[in-house]
Short mmCIF file of C-alpha atoms in Angstrom, two decimals:
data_model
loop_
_atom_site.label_atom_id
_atom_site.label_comp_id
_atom_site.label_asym_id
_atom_site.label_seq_id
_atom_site.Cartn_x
_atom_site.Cartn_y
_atom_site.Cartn_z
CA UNK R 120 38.63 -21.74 -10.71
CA UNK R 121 35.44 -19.67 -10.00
CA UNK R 122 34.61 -18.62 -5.96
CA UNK R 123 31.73 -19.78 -4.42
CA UNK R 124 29.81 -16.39 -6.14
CA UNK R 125 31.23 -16.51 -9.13
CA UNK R 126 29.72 -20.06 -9.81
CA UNK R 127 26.45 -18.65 -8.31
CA UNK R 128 26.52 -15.78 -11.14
CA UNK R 129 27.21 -17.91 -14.46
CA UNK R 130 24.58 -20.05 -13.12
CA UNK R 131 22.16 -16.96 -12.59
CA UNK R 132 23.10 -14.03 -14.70
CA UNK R 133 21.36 -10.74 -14.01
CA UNK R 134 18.26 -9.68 -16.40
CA UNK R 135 18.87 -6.45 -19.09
CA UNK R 136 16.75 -4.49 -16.42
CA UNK R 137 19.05 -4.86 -13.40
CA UNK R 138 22.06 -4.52 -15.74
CA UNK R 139 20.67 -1.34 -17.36
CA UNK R 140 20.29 0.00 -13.35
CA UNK R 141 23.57 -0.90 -12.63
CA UNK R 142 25.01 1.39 -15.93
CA UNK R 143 23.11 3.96 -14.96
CA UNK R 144 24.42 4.37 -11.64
CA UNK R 145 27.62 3.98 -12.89
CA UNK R 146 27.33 6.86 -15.67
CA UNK R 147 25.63 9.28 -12.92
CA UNK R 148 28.69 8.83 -11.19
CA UNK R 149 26.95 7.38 -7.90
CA UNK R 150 28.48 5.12 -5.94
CA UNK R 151 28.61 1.52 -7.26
CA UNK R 152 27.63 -0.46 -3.60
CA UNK R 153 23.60 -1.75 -5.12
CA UNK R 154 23.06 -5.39 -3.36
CA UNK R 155 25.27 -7.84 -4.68
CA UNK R 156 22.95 -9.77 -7.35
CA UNK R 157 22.53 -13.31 -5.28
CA UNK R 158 21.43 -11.34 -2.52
CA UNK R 159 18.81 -8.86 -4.84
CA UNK R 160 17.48 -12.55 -5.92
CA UNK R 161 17.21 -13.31 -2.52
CA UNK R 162 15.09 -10.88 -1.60
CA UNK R 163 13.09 -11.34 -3.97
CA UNK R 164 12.38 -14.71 -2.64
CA UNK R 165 12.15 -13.85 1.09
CA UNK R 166 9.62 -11.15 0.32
CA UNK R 167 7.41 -13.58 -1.46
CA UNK R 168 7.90 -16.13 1.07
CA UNK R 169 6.44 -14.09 4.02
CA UNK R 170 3.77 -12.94 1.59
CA UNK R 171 4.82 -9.43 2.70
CA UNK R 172 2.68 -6.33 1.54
CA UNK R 173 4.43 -3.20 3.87
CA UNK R 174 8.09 -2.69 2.78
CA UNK R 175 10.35 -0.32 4.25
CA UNK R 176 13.61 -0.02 2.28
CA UNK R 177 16.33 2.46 3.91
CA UNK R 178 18.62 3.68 1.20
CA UNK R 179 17.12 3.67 -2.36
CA UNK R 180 20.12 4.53 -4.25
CA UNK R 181 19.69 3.80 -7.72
CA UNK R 182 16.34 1.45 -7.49
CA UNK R 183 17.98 -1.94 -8.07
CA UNK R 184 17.05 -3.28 -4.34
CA UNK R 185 14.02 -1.54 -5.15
CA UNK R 186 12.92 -3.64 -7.73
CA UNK R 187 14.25 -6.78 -6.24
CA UNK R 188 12.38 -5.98 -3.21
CA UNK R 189 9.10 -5.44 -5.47
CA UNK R 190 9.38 -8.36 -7.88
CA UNK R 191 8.81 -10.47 -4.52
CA UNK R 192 5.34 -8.43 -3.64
CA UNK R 193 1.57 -9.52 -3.42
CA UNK R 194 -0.66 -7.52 -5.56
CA UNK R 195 -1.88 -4.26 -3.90
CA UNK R 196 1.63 -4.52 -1.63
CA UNK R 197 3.48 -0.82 -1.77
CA UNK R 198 7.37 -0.08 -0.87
CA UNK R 199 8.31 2.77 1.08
CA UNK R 200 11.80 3.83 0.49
CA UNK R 201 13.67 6.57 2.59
CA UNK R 202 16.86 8.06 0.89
CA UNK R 203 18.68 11.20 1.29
CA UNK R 204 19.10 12.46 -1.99
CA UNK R 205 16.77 13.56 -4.08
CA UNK R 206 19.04 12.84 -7.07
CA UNK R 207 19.10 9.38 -5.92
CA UNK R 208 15.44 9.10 -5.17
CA UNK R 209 14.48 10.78 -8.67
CA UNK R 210 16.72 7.87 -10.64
CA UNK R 211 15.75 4.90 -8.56
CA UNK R 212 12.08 6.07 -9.30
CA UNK R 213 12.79 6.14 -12.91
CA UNK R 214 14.30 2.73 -12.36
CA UNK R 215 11.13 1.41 -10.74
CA UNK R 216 8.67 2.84 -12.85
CA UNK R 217 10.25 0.58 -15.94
CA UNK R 218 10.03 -1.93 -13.91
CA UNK R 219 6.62 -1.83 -13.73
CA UNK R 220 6.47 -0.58 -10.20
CA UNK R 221 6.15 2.71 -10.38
CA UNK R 222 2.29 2.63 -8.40
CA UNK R 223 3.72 0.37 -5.61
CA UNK R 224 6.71 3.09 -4.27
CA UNK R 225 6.47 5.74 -2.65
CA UNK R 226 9.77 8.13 -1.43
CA UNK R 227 10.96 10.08 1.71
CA UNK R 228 13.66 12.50 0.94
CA UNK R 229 15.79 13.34 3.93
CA UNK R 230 18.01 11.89 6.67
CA UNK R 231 16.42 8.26 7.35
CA UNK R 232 15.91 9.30 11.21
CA UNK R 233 13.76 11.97 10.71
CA UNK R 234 11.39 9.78 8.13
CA UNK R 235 11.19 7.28 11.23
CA UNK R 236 10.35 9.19 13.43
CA UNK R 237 7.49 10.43 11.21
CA UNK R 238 6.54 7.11 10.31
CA UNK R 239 6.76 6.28 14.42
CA UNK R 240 4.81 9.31 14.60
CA UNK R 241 2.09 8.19 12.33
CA UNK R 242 1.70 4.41 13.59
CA UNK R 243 2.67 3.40 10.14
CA UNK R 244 4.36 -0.82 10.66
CA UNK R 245 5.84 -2.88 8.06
CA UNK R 246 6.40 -6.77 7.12
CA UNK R 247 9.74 -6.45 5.53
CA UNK R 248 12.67 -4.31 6.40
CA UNK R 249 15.59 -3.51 3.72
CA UNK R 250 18.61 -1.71 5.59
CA UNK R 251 21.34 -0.59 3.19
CA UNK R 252 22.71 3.20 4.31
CA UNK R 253 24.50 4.92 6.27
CA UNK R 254 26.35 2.47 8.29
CA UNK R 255 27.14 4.55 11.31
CA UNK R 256 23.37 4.57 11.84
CA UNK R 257 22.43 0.64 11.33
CA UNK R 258 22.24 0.15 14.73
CA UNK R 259 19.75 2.87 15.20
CA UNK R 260 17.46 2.05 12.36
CA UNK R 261 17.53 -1.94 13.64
CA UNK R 262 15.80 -0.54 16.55
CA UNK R 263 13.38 1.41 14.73
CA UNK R 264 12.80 -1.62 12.33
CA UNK R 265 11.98 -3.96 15.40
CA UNK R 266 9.48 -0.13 16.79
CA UNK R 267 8.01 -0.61 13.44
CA UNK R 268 7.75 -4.05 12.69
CA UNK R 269 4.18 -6.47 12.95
CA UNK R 270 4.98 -9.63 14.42
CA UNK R 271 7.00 -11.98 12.16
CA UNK R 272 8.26 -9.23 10.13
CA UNK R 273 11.69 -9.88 8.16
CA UNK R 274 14.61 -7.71 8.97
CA UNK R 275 17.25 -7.47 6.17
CA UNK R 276 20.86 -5.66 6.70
CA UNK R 277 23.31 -5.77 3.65
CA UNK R 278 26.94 -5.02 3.64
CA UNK R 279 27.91 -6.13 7.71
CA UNK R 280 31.02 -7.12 6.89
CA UNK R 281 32.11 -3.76 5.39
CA UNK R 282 34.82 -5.71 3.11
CA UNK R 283 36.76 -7.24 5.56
CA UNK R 284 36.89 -4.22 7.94
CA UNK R 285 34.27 -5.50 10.38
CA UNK R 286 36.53 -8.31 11.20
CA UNK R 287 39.66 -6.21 11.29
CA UNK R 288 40.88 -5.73 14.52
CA UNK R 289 43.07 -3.20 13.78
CA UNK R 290 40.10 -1.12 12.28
CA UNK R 291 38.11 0.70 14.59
CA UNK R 292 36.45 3.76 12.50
CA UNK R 293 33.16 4.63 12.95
CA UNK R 294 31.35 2.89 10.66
CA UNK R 295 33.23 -0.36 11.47
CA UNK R 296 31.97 0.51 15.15
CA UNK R 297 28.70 1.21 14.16
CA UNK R 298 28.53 -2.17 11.74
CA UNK R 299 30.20 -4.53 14.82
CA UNK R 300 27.41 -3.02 17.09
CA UNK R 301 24.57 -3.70 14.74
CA UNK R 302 25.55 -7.44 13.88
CA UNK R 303 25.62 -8.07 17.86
CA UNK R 304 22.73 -6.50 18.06
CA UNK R 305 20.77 -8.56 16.02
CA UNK R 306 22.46 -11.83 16.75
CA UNK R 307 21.13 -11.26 20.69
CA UNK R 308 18.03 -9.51 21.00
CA UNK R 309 15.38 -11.42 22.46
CA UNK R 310 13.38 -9.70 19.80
CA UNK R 311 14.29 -11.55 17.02
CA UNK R 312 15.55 -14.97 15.22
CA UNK R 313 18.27 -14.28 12.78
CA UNK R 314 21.35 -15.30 11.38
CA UNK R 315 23.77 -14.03 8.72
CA UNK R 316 24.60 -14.95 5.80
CA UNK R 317 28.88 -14.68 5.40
CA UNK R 318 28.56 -14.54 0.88
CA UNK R 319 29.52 -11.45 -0.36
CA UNK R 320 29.79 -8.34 1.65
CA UNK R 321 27.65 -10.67 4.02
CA UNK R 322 23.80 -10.14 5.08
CA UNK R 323 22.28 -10.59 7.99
CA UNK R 324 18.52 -11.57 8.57
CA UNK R 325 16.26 -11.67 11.38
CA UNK R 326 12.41 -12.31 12.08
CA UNK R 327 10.96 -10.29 14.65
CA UNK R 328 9.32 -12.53 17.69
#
């Protein structure tokens, strides 16, 4: 008998697109961690719900968030992704610009801080936030999402659960620190109204006040 996402994925199966992404990050021997696919859909939908135009998308691996997060924009809407590696950066742009998107991205190579700051630095905001790094730094870039964020902006963090270690008592590493702080972060700041969603590797989502 199929779990509760298994039955979600025979009902919706992933397009040749986001299945060619997927191979390709495979054969380039990067890590295999792209949003699970009910949650890619999902953005999709919660982008073009809040009719968002300004995305900022930390952590661009191979592009397949990227093109969820794009197939949910309004004409003339751009996504700004920060990633680390340029390697990374240069596939996930390939990625997007087969998608069609190619005009609507734009990349920041570099440790996801020191884009921030720059964008702080700049008075750059954004509608839509897409958090899926370096977990030892999620509660750090949830407070420059909120910095950055126009009023009702949507706040997106994938993986909180970490696989199970995030409710492990017994594990206490860094990232599992890091992960615990951010999801009590965003489930009490006066900033926001959020949730989380426990499917998968679990999401959480917030709308900034």
């Amino acid at each position: 008998m199929p779990n509760q996402e298994e039955y979600s994925e025979q009902l919706y199966t992933e397009d040749a697109l986001l299945l060619k992404v997927k191979q390709a990050i495979k054969d380039s021997g990067m890590p295999e961690v792209s949003i699970a696919p009910g949650y890619g859909r999902l953005l999709t939908m919660l982008v073009a719900a809040s009719r968002s135009t300004r995305i900022l998308e930390i952590g661009a691996l191979g592009g397949y968030s990227g093109i969820c997060l794009c197939r949910g924009l309004r004409q003339g809407g751009r996504l700004t992704s920060l990633e680390l590696k340029a390697e990374y950066a240069e596939l996930a742009g390939r990625h997007l610009e087969e998608a069609g998107f190619g005009e609507a991205v734009e990349y920041k190579l570099g440790p996801a801080l020191d884009s921030l700051k720059l964008l702080e630095a700049e008075g750059r905001t954004f509608d839509f936030f897409f958090i899926d790094a370096d977990k030892e730094n999620y509660p750090n870039y949830l407070e420059y999402a909120i910095k950055l964020a126009v009023p009702g902006a949507v706040i997106a963090g994938d993986n909180i659960f970490l696989r199970g270690r995030t409710l492990n008592a017994e594990k206490n590493g860094p990232a599992v620190q890091a992960m615990r702080r951010f999801n009590e972060m965003i489930a009490s700041d006066e900033r926001l109204t959020s949730t989380m969603l426990p499917a998968y590797d679990g999401l959480a989502l917030a709308i900034v006040k």
